[in-house]
């Protein structure tokens, strides 16, 4: 209702300007001209004093309206009473209704009907009619001779004037009612539009897809937080920059989309200045060529993760079925080999060798089945905000007991304050796999650390964990193949460990990469995590 109240005070102020103008004009005529027919023609002194009083009241009202004290209803009612009373006296001093100044009463009643409610409007219209009747009958009431005939002759005019006052009050009130209803509706609609605008802006800002709204000239109007991150916008000044300064490739695609050549309107993946691979989608908000354009920016890494999730969900169901079908005959084959070995003669070495091969290869097949079934965990991710330092300490305690390696074989550096978003169970599987590979290619522990865990952050403030060893390292010729499934350099290996580790990392929005050790000694496997604050984004994948 604040807008309606403001409009009421504004109407009262403007009408008071009209009141003040009339009062000052009447006072000037009375002071400087004396008689200026019909103004003050009948009673000059009364006209002068009434005009001055009217001017003083109008000036006082100007200040009280500005301060808005007393309240609106009280001021409007008092000023309407002053209008009816003083304008009737001014009309009387100028010769009565025949002077034509009664029209000022009509304007006063019209203003009252716009500013006050129904009852007060009828009251002041009735008061004005009574005042006009008294003014017209004043000579007869005061005993002036020959006034009765003149009074009776003027009653039709007074009656018509009274009807005009009531009609003015009635239609003015109807108009005011409709205006107030329109104002209230407009205010409610304005509040709804403001709320909807705020809601839309909030939704846009919270969207994981980047959203940019710009005009056909490429000037940005609105950009959400995701788009700022994707395009590398870090301050308010850059938000107001033209699109071609922030991302020339995106601007080129926008202008090609705006062109008439349908061949050039295809979407193309581009790389932003901060390294994000983005796929844009353009929408025009209206049919007008000058309508603003909406640009959606999809992070290709997230799209790839979503596609990978679908692929791995299907693969998980397939591997679970295959593992179930293989394990049963595999278990029977292993048991048969054991029984066969127990019934053989000790002298038959060749048969024992063949049975041993069957037993070893059956166990190897069982390990492969177990590794493959681990892929089914990829589609069941429960990411949480994880502090790396206490988690690694707990991991080393458990893992050291499992592999019977002293705690001193592991060292940590740079872990303070590193928080990541990851599934802790799957992270355990990844790190244990990397440690197992490192220990397999490292010399026995003799007091010198074998594995180092080093924490850091990349250029985009994403936390990283390096698992470093000083073992035999990876031959550069096969470095590009170590993450391929079933690729192995040892006869007893399955070639699935690093492949599963990378798949689990990607399922958690992380990345696993290999780097040669410093000076060509050993290996460095780096896990680059999602930031802890991006856990909500990972949970939607």
Short mmCIF file of C-alpha atoms in Angstrom, two decimals:
data_model
loop_
_atom_site.label_atom_id
_atom_site.label_comp_id
_atom_site.label_asym_id
_atom_site.label_seq_id
_atom_site.Cartn_x
_atom_site.Cartn_y
_atom_site.Cartn_z
CA UNK A 1 0.00 0.00 0.00
CA UNK A 2 3.01 2.30 0.13
CA UNK A 3 2.56 3.29 -3.52
CA UNK A 4 -1.13 4.12 -3.03
CA UNK A 5 -0.34 6.27 0.03
CA UNK A 6 2.33 8.10 -1.92
CA UNK A 7 -0.14 8.79 -4.72
CA UNK A 8 -2.69 10.13 -2.18
CA UNK A 9 -0.18 12.54 -0.69
CA UNK A 10 0.86 13.65 -4.15
CA UNK A 11 -2.77 14.32 -5.14
CA UNK A 12 -3.32 16.29 -1.93
CA UNK A 13 -0.18 18.34 -2.60
CA UNK A 14 -1.13 19.16 -6.19
CA UNK A 15 -4.67 20.13 -5.22
CA UNK A 16 -3.24 22.38 -2.52
CA UNK A 17 -1.17 24.12 -5.21
CA UNK A 18 -4.47 24.88 -6.99
CA UNK A 19 -5.96 26.10 -3.67
CA UNK A 20 -2.94 28.28 -2.97
CA UNK A 21 -3.04 29.77 -6.47
CA UNK A 22 -6.71 30.76 -6.07
CA UNK A 23 -6.13 32.23 -2.60
CA UNK A 24 -3.07 34.24 -3.66
CA UNK A 25 -4.83 35.50 -6.79
CA UNK A 26 -7.90 36.60 -4.79
CA UNK A 27 -5.67 38.26 -2.17
CA UNK A 28 -3.72 40.12 -4.87
CA UNK A 29 -6.95 41.35 -6.50
CA UNK A 30 -8.31 42.55 -3.13
CA UNK A 31 -5.08 44.33 -2.10
CA UNK A 32 -3.99 45.90 -5.36
CA UNK A 33 -7.21 46.41 -7.32
CA UNK A 34 -9.80 46.86 -4.61
CA UNK A 35 -12.82 46.08 -6.78
CA UNK A 36 -12.39 43.95 -9.87
CA UNK A 37 -15.93 42.86 -10.85
CA UNK A 38 -17.19 40.41 -9.92
CA UNK A 39 -14.42 39.76 -7.33
CA UNK A 40 -15.33 41.47 -4.04
CA UNK A 41 -17.98 43.57 -5.73
CA UNK A 42 -20.61 43.16 -2.96
CA UNK A 43 -18.39 43.19 0.15
CA UNK A 44 -14.76 44.22 -0.60
CA UNK A 45 -13.62 44.02 3.02
CA UNK A 46 -15.04 40.55 3.54
CA UNK A 47 -13.49 39.42 0.26
CA UNK A 48 -10.06 40.70 1.35
CA UNK A 49 -10.10 39.10 4.80
CA UNK A 50 -11.44 35.77 3.50
CA UNK A 51 -8.84 35.65 0.71
CA UNK A 52 -6.00 36.31 3.16
CA UNK A 53 -7.25 33.64 5.58
CA UNK A 54 -7.57 31.20 2.67
CA UNK A 55 -3.98 31.98 1.56
CA UNK A 56 -2.64 31.48 5.10
CA UNK A 57 -4.43 28.12 5.41
CA UNK A 58 -3.08 27.02 2.01
CA UNK A 59 0.48 28.01 2.93
CA UNK A 60 0.25 26.19 6.25
CA UNK A 61 -1.16 23.13 4.48
CA UNK A 62 1.80 23.12 2.09
CA UNK A 63 4.18 22.53 5.03
CA UNK A 64 1.93 20.01 6.82
CA UNK A 65 1.52 18.03 3.59
CA UNK A 66 5.28 18.03 3.09
CA UNK A 67 5.85 16.72 6.62
CA UNK A 68 2.79 14.42 6.33
CA UNK A 69 1.61 15.46 9.78
CA UNK A 70 -1.18 15.10 10.78
CA UNK A 71 -2.28 12.04 8.81
CA UNK A 72 -3.64 12.15 5.27
CA UNK A 73 -7.34 11.65 6.11
CA UNK A 74 -7.34 14.41 8.74
CA UNK A 75 -5.64 16.95 6.48
CA UNK A 76 -7.86 16.13 3.49
CA UNK A 77 -11.03 16.45 5.59
CA UNK A 78 -9.99 19.76 7.23
CA UNK A 79 -8.90 21.32 3.94
CA UNK A 80 -12.15 20.24 2.24
CA UNK A 81 -14.11 21.91 5.03
CA UNK A 82 -12.02 25.08 4.57
CA UNK A 83 -12.64 24.98 0.80
CA UNK A 84 -16.42 24.77 1.15
CA UNK A 85 -16.64 27.41 3.90
CA UNK A 86 -14.20 29.99 2.55
CA UNK A 87 -15.16 29.65 -1.13
CA UNK A 88 -18.83 30.15 -0.18
CA UNK A 89 -17.88 33.36 1.68
CA UNK A 90 -15.75 34.53 -1.29
CA UNK A 91 -18.71 33.86 -3.57
CA UNK A 92 -21.04 35.79 -1.23
CA UNK A 93 -18.63 38.74 -1.09
CA UNK A 94 -18.59 38.81 -4.90
CA UNK A 95 -22.35 38.94 -5.39
CA UNK A 96 -23.49 35.36 -4.84
CA UNK A 97 -24.08 32.55 -7.26
CA UNK A 98 -24.66 34.94 -10.14
CA UNK A 99 -20.99 35.97 -9.97
CA UNK A 100 -19.99 32.64 -11.48
CA UNK A 101 -17.55 31.89 -8.65
CA UNK A 102 -19.70 28.95 -7.64
CA UNK A 103 -17.70 26.93 -10.19
CA UNK A 104 -14.85 26.95 -7.67
CA UNK A 105 -17.11 25.02 -5.31
CA UNK A 106 -17.70 22.43 -8.03
CA UNK A 107 -13.93 21.99 -8.41
CA UNK A 108 -13.54 21.73 -4.63
CA UNK A 109 -16.20 19.00 -4.39
CA UNK A 110 -14.59 17.17 -7.31
CA UNK A 111 -11.25 17.24 -5.51
CA UNK A 112 -12.90 16.03 -2.30
CA UNK A 113 -14.48 13.09 -4.11
CA UNK A 114 -11.05 12.07 -5.44
CA UNK A 115 -9.31 12.34 -2.08
CA UNK A 116 -11.87 11.10 0.48
CA UNK A 117 -14.20 8.17 0.94
CA UNK A 118 -17.87 7.83 0.04
CA UNK A 119 -19.37 9.13 3.27
CA UNK A 120 -17.17 12.20 3.52
CA UNK A 121 -17.74 12.98 -0.15
CA UNK A 122 -21.54 12.96 0.36
CA UNK A 123 -21.12 14.96 3.58
CA UNK A 124 -19.12 17.75 1.95
CA UNK A 125 -21.38 17.82 -1.11
CA UNK A 126 -24.37 18.25 1.24
CA UNK A 127 -22.44 20.88 3.22
CA UNK A 128 -21.75 22.79 0.01
CA UNK A 129 -25.42 22.68 -1.02
CA UNK A 130 -26.48 23.95 2.43
CA UNK A 131 -23.83 26.66 2.27
CA UNK A 132 -25.08 27.81 -1.14
CA UNK A 133 -28.68 27.85 0.13
CA UNK A 134 -27.66 29.92 3.16
CA UNK A 135 -25.69 32.29 1.00
CA UNK A 136 -28.59 32.73 -1.38
CA UNK A 137 -31.05 33.31 1.52
CA UNK A 138 -28.71 35.47 3.58
CA UNK A 139 -30.29 38.80 2.62
CA UNK A 140 -33.75 37.53 3.46
CA UNK A 141 -32.54 35.96 6.72
CA UNK A 142 -30.93 39.24 7.77
CA UNK A 143 -34.18 41.19 7.10
CA UNK A 144 -33.18 43.10 3.98
CA UNK A 145 -36.23 44.57 2.27
CA UNK A 146 -37.30 43.31 -1.14
CA UNK A 147 -34.98 40.30 -0.72
CA UNK A 148 -37.77 37.71 -0.63
CA UNK A 149 -38.77 38.15 -4.29
CA UNK A 150 -35.18 38.02 -5.49
CA UNK A 151 -34.55 34.96 -3.35
CA UNK A 152 -37.53 33.07 -4.74
CA UNK A 153 -36.53 33.86 -8.30
CA UNK A 154 -33.05 32.48 -7.75
CA UNK A 155 -34.06 29.13 -6.20
CA UNK A 156 -34.21 27.25 -9.55
CA UNK A 157 -30.63 28.25 -10.24
CA UNK A 158 -29.59 27.23 -6.73
CA UNK A 159 -31.39 23.90 -7.12
CA UNK A 160 -29.69 23.12 -10.40
CA UNK A 161 -26.36 24.09 -8.87
CA UNK A 162 -26.99 21.74 -5.96
CA UNK A 163 -27.82 18.91 -8.37
CA UNK A 164 -24.56 19.68 -10.17
CA UNK A 165 -22.65 19.47 -6.88
CA UNK A 166 -24.15 16.05 -6.06
CA UNK A 167 -23.52 14.81 -9.60
CA UNK A 168 -19.93 16.00 -9.41
CA UNK A 169 -19.49 14.24 -6.06
CA UNK A 170 -21.08 11.01 -7.34
CA UNK A 171 -19.15 10.71 -10.59
CA UNK A 172 -15.95 11.94 -8.99
CA UNK A 173 -16.25 9.26 -6.32
CA UNK A 174 -16.86 6.56 -8.98
CA UNK A 175 -13.83 7.74 -10.88
CA UNK A 176 -11.74 7.83 -7.72
CA UNK A 177 -12.89 4.32 -6.79
CA UNK A 178 -11.84 2.97 -10.16
CA UNK A 179 -8.53 4.82 -9.98
CA UNK A 180 -7.82 3.43 -6.51
CA UNK A 181 -8.71 -0.08 -7.64
CA UNK A 182 -6.46 0.35 -10.67
CA UNK A 183 -3.64 1.65 -8.49
CA UNK A 184 -3.97 -1.25 -6.04
CA UNK A 185 -4.08 -3.75 -8.90
CA UNK A 186 -1.08 -2.11 -10.52
CA UNK A 187 0.76 -2.19 -7.20
CA UNK A 188 -0.03 -5.88 -6.68
CA UNK A 189 1.00 -6.66 -10.23
CA UNK A 190 4.15 -4.61 -9.72
CA UNK A 191 4.98 -6.57 -6.58
CA UNK A 192 4.27 -9.83 -8.42
CA UNK A 193 6.45 -8.77 -11.33
CA UNK A 194 9.24 -7.71 -8.95
CA UNK A 195 9.00 -11.01 -7.09
CA UNK A 196 8.93 -12.95 -10.35
CA UNK A 197 11.91 -11.00 -11.65
CA UNK A 198 13.81 -11.70 -8.44
CA UNK A 199 12.81 -15.36 -8.59
CA UNK A 200 13.87 -15.66 -12.23
CA UNK A 201 17.20 -14.01 -11.50
CA UNK A 202 17.72 -16.33 -8.51
CA UNK A 203 16.88 -19.39 -10.62
CA UNK A 204 19.19 -18.23 -13.39
CA UNK A 205 22.01 -17.56 -10.94
CA UNK A 206 21.61 -21.01 -9.38
CA UNK A 207 21.51 -22.88 -12.66
CA UNK A 208 24.44 -25.21 -13.27
CA UNK A 209 24.39 -24.37 -16.96
CA UNK A 210 26.00 -21.09 -17.85
CA UNK A 211 23.45 -18.43 -18.87
CA UNK A 212 24.29 -15.20 -20.69
CA UNK A 213 21.67 -12.65 -21.79
CA UNK A 214 22.86 -10.12 -24.33
CA UNK A 215 21.51 -7.81 -27.03
CA UNK A 216 22.01 -8.42 -30.78
CA UNK A 217 25.13 -6.23 -30.66
CA UNK A 218 26.76 -8.63 -28.20
CA UNK A 219 26.52 -6.42 -25.09
CA UNK A 220 25.93 -8.54 -21.99
CA UNK A 221 22.83 -7.72 -19.93
CA UNK A 222 22.94 -10.56 -17.40
CA UNK A 223 25.32 -13.42 -16.66
CA UNK A 224 24.96 -16.07 -13.98
CA UNK A 225 27.62 -17.50 -11.68
CA UNK A 226 28.25 -20.62 -13.76
CA UNK A 227 28.82 -18.58 -16.92
CA UNK A 228 31.17 -16.28 -15.03
CA UNK A 229 33.19 -19.32 -13.97
CA UNK A 230 33.19 -20.84 -17.45
CA UNK A 231 34.19 -17.60 -19.20
CA UNK A 232 36.70 -16.48 -16.56
CA UNK A 233 34.86 -13.32 -15.43
CA UNK A 234 36.11 -12.23 -12.01
CA UNK A 235 34.88 -8.64 -11.43
CA UNK A 236 31.92 -6.35 -12.05
CA UNK A 237 33.67 -4.41 -14.81
CA UNK A 238 34.06 -7.52 -16.95
CA UNK A 239 30.33 -8.28 -16.61
CA UNK A 240 29.64 -5.07 -18.56
CA UNK A 241 32.22 -5.78 -21.25
CA UNK A 242 31.15 -6.72 -24.80
CA UNK A 243 30.98 -10.44 -25.44
CA UNK A 244 33.73 -10.32 -28.07
CA UNK A 245 36.19 -9.07 -25.45
CA UNK A 246 35.36 -11.91 -23.05
CA UNK A 247 35.08 -14.74 -25.59
CA UNK A 248 35.67 -13.92 -29.27
CA UNK A 249 34.78 -17.47 -30.34
CA UNK A 250 31.41 -17.31 -28.60
CA UNK A 251 30.72 -13.87 -30.08
CA UNK A 252 31.50 -15.18 -33.58
CA UNK A 253 29.06 -18.07 -33.11
CA UNK A 254 26.39 -15.65 -31.85
CA UNK A 255 26.73 -13.36 -34.87
CA UNK A 256 26.75 -16.36 -37.21
CA UNK A 257 23.56 -17.60 -35.53
CA UNK A 258 22.00 -14.16 -35.96
CA UNK A 259 22.84 -14.19 -39.66
CA UNK A 260 20.62 -15.55 -42.39
CA UNK A 261 23.02 -18.29 -43.51
CA UNK A 262 21.67 -21.53 -42.02
CA UNK A 263 24.95 -23.33 -42.77
CA UNK A 264 26.82 -21.21 -40.24
CA UNK A 265 24.20 -21.58 -37.49
CA UNK A 266 25.47 -24.95 -36.24
CA UNK A 267 26.75 -25.21 -32.67
CA UNK A 268 30.45 -25.78 -32.16
CA UNK A 269 32.44 -26.62 -29.07
CA UNK A 270 34.90 -23.87 -28.10
CA UNK A 271 37.45 -23.45 -25.34
CA UNK A 272 37.15 -20.46 -23.01
CA UNK A 273 40.14 -18.43 -21.87
CA UNK A 274 40.22 -20.37 -18.57
CA UNK A 275 40.24 -23.77 -20.27
CA UNK A 276 36.60 -24.92 -20.16
CA UNK A 277 35.28 -26.74 -23.22
CA UNK A 278 31.82 -25.27 -23.79
CA UNK A 279 28.91 -26.02 -26.12
CA UNK A 280 26.65 -22.97 -26.66
CA UNK A 281 22.92 -22.93 -27.41
CA UNK A 282 21.21 -19.74 -28.61
CA UNK A 283 17.58 -18.67 -28.06
CA UNK A 284 15.89 -15.41 -29.05
CA UNK A 285 13.51 -13.95 -26.46
CA UNK A 286 10.99 -12.65 -28.99
CA UNK A 287 10.42 -12.42 -32.72
CA UNK A 288 11.79 -8.90 -33.01
CA UNK A 289 15.28 -8.74 -34.47
CA UNK A 290 16.22 -6.38 -31.63
CA UNK A 291 15.03 -8.83 -28.96
CA UNK A 292 17.60 -9.92 -26.39
CA UNK A 293 19.33 -13.25 -26.91
CA UNK A 294 19.70 -16.05 -24.39
CA UNK A 295 22.88 -18.14 -24.50
CA UNK A 296 23.17 -21.43 -22.63
CA UNK A 297 26.69 -22.71 -22.04
CA UNK A 298 27.09 -26.43 -21.33
CA UNK A 299 30.33 -27.69 -19.84
CA UNK A 300 31.44 -30.57 -22.06
CA UNK A 301 33.18 -32.29 -19.16
CA UNK A 302 29.88 -32.48 -17.30
CA UNK A 303 28.09 -33.70 -20.42
CA UNK A 304 30.77 -36.33 -20.86
CA UNK A 305 30.38 -37.35 -17.23
CA UNK A 306 26.64 -37.71 -17.67
CA UNK A 307 27.15 -39.80 -20.82
CA UNK A 308 29.80 -41.82 -19.01
CA UNK A 309 27.40 -42.40 -16.13
CA UNK A 310 24.81 -43.82 -18.50
CA UNK A 311 27.45 -45.98 -20.16
CA UNK A 312 28.80 -47.23 -16.87
CA UNK A 313 25.34 -47.95 -15.49
CA UNK A 314 24.68 -50.20 -18.48
CA UNK A 315 28.18 -51.70 -18.22
CA UNK A 316 27.66 -52.34 -14.52
CA UNK A 317 24.52 -54.34 -15.16
CA UNK A 318 26.29 -56.27 -17.91
CA UNK A 319 29.41 -57.03 -15.85
CA UNK A 320 27.34 -58.07 -12.85
CA UNK A 321 25.46 -60.55 -15.03
CA UNK A 322 28.65 -61.86 -16.64
CA UNK A 323 30.42 -62.16 -13.29
CA UNK A 324 27.51 -64.13 -11.86
CA UNK A 325 27.47 -66.49 -14.81
CA UNK A 326 31.28 -66.99 -14.81
CA UNK A 327 31.77 -67.41 -11.08
CA UNK A 328 29.65 -70.54 -10.83
CA UNK A 329 31.54 -72.64 -13.44
CA UNK A 330 34.80 -71.03 -12.31
CA UNK A 331 34.20 -72.17 -8.74
CA UNK A 332 33.40 -75.68 -9.94
CA UNK A 333 36.56 -75.71 -12.07
CA UNK A 334 38.73 -74.59 -9.13
CA UNK A 335 37.26 -77.21 -6.80
CA UNK A 336 37.71 -79.92 -9.43
CA UNK A 337 41.37 -78.92 -9.87
CA UNK A 338 41.96 -79.13 -6.14
CA UNK A 339 40.31 -82.54 -5.88
CA UNK A 340 42.26 -83.75 -8.89
CA UNK A 341 45.49 -82.60 -7.31
CA UNK A 342 44.73 -84.41 -4.09
CA UNK A 343 44.13 -87.75 -5.87
CA UNK A 344 47.25 -87.69 -8.06
CA UNK A 345 50.30 -89.77 -7.49
CA UNK A 346 53.30 -87.92 -6.14
CA UNK A 347 55.49 -89.30 -8.92
CA UNK A 348 53.42 -87.77 -11.76
CA UNK A 349 55.08 -84.35 -11.96
CA UNK A 350 53.68 -83.45 -15.38
CA UNK A 351 50.10 -83.91 -14.25
CA UNK A 352 50.75 -81.90 -11.11
CA UNK A 353 52.18 -79.09 -13.24
CA UNK A 354 49.05 -79.06 -15.40
CA UNK A 355 46.79 -79.06 -12.34
CA UNK A 356 48.80 -76.18 -10.88
CA UNK A 357 48.35 -74.21 -14.10
CA UNK A 358 44.60 -74.80 -13.95
CA UNK A 359 44.48 -73.67 -10.32
CA UNK A 360 46.60 -70.53 -10.88
CA UNK A 361 44.71 -69.45 -13.99
CA UNK A 362 41.38 -70.08 -12.25
CA UNK A 363 42.47 -67.80 -9.42
CA UNK A 364 43.62 -65.20 -11.96
CA UNK A 365 40.25 -65.38 -13.69
CA UNK A 366 38.58 -64.91 -10.31
CA UNK A 367 40.66 -61.75 -9.71
CA UNK A 368 39.61 -60.45 -13.13
CA UNK A 369 35.95 -61.10 -12.30
CA UNK A 370 36.36 -59.27 -8.97
CA UNK A 371 37.97 -56.30 -10.72
CA UNK A 372 35.27 -56.15 -13.37
CA UNK A 373 32.52 -56.24 -10.76
CA UNK A 374 34.10 -53.19 -9.14
CA UNK A 375 33.03 -51.21 -12.20
CA UNK A 376 29.44 -51.66 -11.07
CA UNK A 377 30.21 -49.39 -8.15
CA UNK A 378 30.81 -46.52 -10.56
CA UNK A 379 27.09 -45.78 -10.87
CA UNK A 380 26.61 -45.62 -7.08
CA UNK A 381 28.37 -42.44 -6.01
CA UNK A 382 27.87 -40.82 -2.60
CA UNK A 383 30.09 -37.72 -2.71
CA UNK A 384 30.76 -35.79 0.49
CA UNK A 385 32.98 -32.94 1.60
CA UNK A 386 36.18 -34.65 2.75
CA UNK A 387 39.22 -33.27 4.56
CA UNK A 388 42.20 -35.01 2.92
CA UNK A 389 44.70 -34.91 5.76
CA UNK A 390 42.74 -36.85 8.43
CA UNK A 391 41.34 -39.18 5.78
CA UNK A 392 44.84 -40.07 4.51
CA UNK A 393 46.08 -40.68 8.04
CA UNK A 394 43.23 -43.12 8.62
CA UNK A 395 43.83 -44.70 5.20
CA UNK A 396 47.53 -45.28 5.89
CA UNK A 397 46.76 -46.89 9.22
CA UNK A 398 44.30 -49.34 7.61
CA UNK A 399 46.29 -49.94 4.44
CA UNK A 400 49.60 -50.43 6.30
CA UNK A 401 48.02 -53.13 8.42
CA UNK A 402 46.62 -54.84 5.32
CA UNK A 403 49.88 -55.03 3.35
CA UNK A 404 52.19 -55.27 6.39
CA UNK A 405 54.17 -52.17 5.50
CA UNK A 406 55.47 -49.82 8.17
CA UNK A 407 53.81 -46.42 8.52
CA UNK A 408 57.22 -44.79 8.00
CA UNK A 409 57.17 -45.97 4.38
CA UNK A 410 54.60 -43.25 3.65
CA UNK A 411 55.03 -39.48 4.00
CA UNK A 412 52.58 -36.60 3.53
CA UNK A 413 53.18 -32.99 2.53
CA UNK A 414 50.96 -29.97 1.78
CA UNK A 415 47.72 -31.52 3.03
CA UNK A 416 46.70 -28.74 5.40
CA UNK A 417 43.31 -27.24 4.56
CA UNK A 418 42.67 -29.37 1.46
CA UNK A 419 38.98 -30.24 1.17
CA UNK A 420 37.64 -32.29 -1.72
CA UNK A 421 34.32 -33.59 -3.00
CA UNK A 422 34.51 -37.36 -3.43
CA UNK A 423 33.02 -40.70 -2.43
CA UNK A 424 35.39 -41.86 0.37
CA UNK A 425 34.90 -45.58 -0.36
CA UNK A 426 35.79 -45.14 -4.02
CA UNK A 427 38.70 -42.87 -3.13
CA UNK A 428 40.01 -45.64 -0.87
CA UNK A 429 39.92 -48.05 -3.81
CA UNK A 430 41.75 -45.57 -6.09
CA UNK A 431 44.52 -44.71 -3.61
CA UNK A 432 45.00 -48.32 -2.52
CA UNK A 433 45.41 -49.34 -6.17
CA UNK A 434 48.01 -46.61 -6.75
CA UNK A 435 49.87 -47.60 -3.59
CA UNK A 436 49.79 -51.27 -4.58
CA UNK A 437 51.33 -50.46 -7.97
CA UNK A 438 53.95 -48.21 -6.35
CA UNK A 439 54.96 -50.85 -3.79
CA UNK A 440 55.12 -53.53 -6.49
CA UNK A 441 57.68 -51.51 -8.45
CA UNK A 442 59.62 -50.19 -5.45
CA UNK A 443 62.48 -51.84 -3.53
CA UNK A 444 61.83 -53.31 -0.06
CA UNK A 445 61.39 -50.82 2.77
CA UNK A 446 64.67 -50.22 4.60
CA UNK A 447 63.82 -47.00 6.43
CA UNK A 448 63.64 -44.66 3.46
CA UNK A 449 60.07 -43.60 2.48
CA UNK A 450 58.68 -45.45 -0.52
CA UNK A 451 55.56 -43.37 -1.27
CA UNK A 452 54.91 -39.66 -0.85
CA UNK A 453 51.48 -38.03 -0.78
CA UNK A 454 51.72 -34.38 -1.83
CA UNK A 455 48.78 -31.96 -1.83
CA UNK A 456 48.43 -28.77 -3.88
CA UNK A 457 45.97 -26.71 -5.96
CA UNK A 458 45.82 -25.99 -9.67
CA UNK A 459 45.21 -22.67 -11.39
CA UNK A 460 41.44 -22.94 -10.88
CA UNK A 461 41.83 -23.64 -7.15
CA UNK A 462 40.94 -27.31 -7.55
CA UNK A 463 42.64 -29.56 -4.97
CA UNK A 464 45.18 -32.11 -6.21
CA UNK A 465 46.76 -35.17 -4.63
CA UNK A 466 50.01 -36.60 -6.04
CA UNK A 467 51.01 -40.20 -5.25
CA UNK A 468 54.76 -40.27 -5.82
CA UNK A 469 57.14 -43.20 -5.74
CA UNK A 470 60.82 -43.66 -6.55
CA UNK A 471 60.56 -47.12 -8.11
CA UNK A 472 61.24 -48.36 -11.60
CA UNK A 473 58.80 -45.92 -13.18
CA UNK A 474 56.88 -46.34 -16.44
CA UNK A 475 58.54 -46.83 -19.78
CA UNK A 476 57.78 -43.70 -21.89
CA UNK A 477 56.86 -45.95 -24.82
CA UNK A 478 53.87 -47.41 -22.95
CA UNK A 479 52.90 -44.36 -20.85
CA UNK A 480 49.92 -43.64 -23.11
CA UNK A 481 48.54 -47.18 -22.67
CA UNK A 482 48.71 -47.75 -18.93
CA UNK A 483 45.07 -46.73 -18.41
CA UNK A 484 43.75 -49.04 -21.14
CA UNK A 485 41.72 -52.00 -19.90
CA UNK A 486 43.62 -55.33 -19.73
CA UNK A 487 46.94 -53.64 -20.49
CA UNK A 488 49.60 -55.05 -18.17
CA UNK A 489 53.39 -55.44 -18.04
CA UNK A 490 53.42 -58.32 -15.58
CA UNK A 491 52.32 -61.89 -16.23
CA UNK A 492 50.22 -61.99 -13.06
CA UNK A 493 48.56 -58.61 -13.61
CA UNK A 494 45.02 -58.18 -14.92
CA UNK A 495 45.49 -54.76 -16.51
CA UNK A 496 42.32 -53.44 -14.87
CA UNK A 497 43.68 -51.65 -11.80
CA UNK A 498 44.53 -48.26 -13.32
CA UNK A 499 41.60 -48.44 -15.71
CA UNK A 500 39.17 -48.93 -12.82
CA UNK A 501 40.94 -46.21 -10.80
CA UNK A 502 40.53 -43.67 -13.61
CA UNK A 503 36.89 -44.68 -14.17
CA UNK A 504 36.13 -44.20 -10.48
CA UNK A 505 37.86 -40.81 -10.50
CA UNK A 506 35.86 -39.63 -13.51
CA UNK A 507 32.67 -40.84 -11.85
CA UNK A 508 33.50 -38.50 -8.95
CA UNK A 509 34.18 -35.55 -11.24
CA UNK A 510 37.93 -35.97 -10.69
CA UNK A 511 40.78 -36.77 -13.09
CA UNK A 512 43.63 -39.27 -12.78
CA UNK A 513 46.76 -38.62 -14.83
CA UNK A 514 50.29 -39.97 -14.97
CA UNK A 515 53.44 -37.81 -14.86
CA UNK A 516 57.04 -39.05 -14.90
CA UNK A 517 58.96 -38.68 -11.67
CA UNK A 518 61.44 -35.87 -11.16
CA UNK A 519 64.67 -36.57 -12.99
CA UNK A 520 63.08 -39.57 -14.69
CA UNK A 521 63.02 -41.52 -11.40
CA UNK A 522 59.81 -43.17 -10.28
CA UNK A 523 56.25 -42.13 -11.08
CA UNK A 524 53.75 -39.44 -10.13
CA UNK A 525 50.03 -40.20 -10.36
CA UNK A 526 47.95 -37.05 -9.88
CA UNK A 527 44.30 -37.00 -8.80
CA UNK A 528 42.62 -33.64 -9.49
CA UNK A 529 39.41 -33.37 -7.44
CA UNK A 530 36.29 -31.28 -7.62
CA UNK A 531 36.27 -28.46 -5.11
CA UNK A 532 34.35 -29.17 -1.93
CA UNK A 533 31.83 -26.42 -2.74
CA UNK A 534 30.98 -28.20 -6.01
CA UNK A 535 29.55 -31.26 -4.25
CA UNK A 536 25.98 -30.17 -5.03
CA UNK A 537 26.86 -30.10 -8.74
CA UNK A 538 28.33 -33.62 -8.60
CA UNK A 539 25.27 -34.90 -6.76
CA UNK A 540 23.04 -34.02 -9.72
CA UNK A 541 25.03 -36.03 -12.26
#
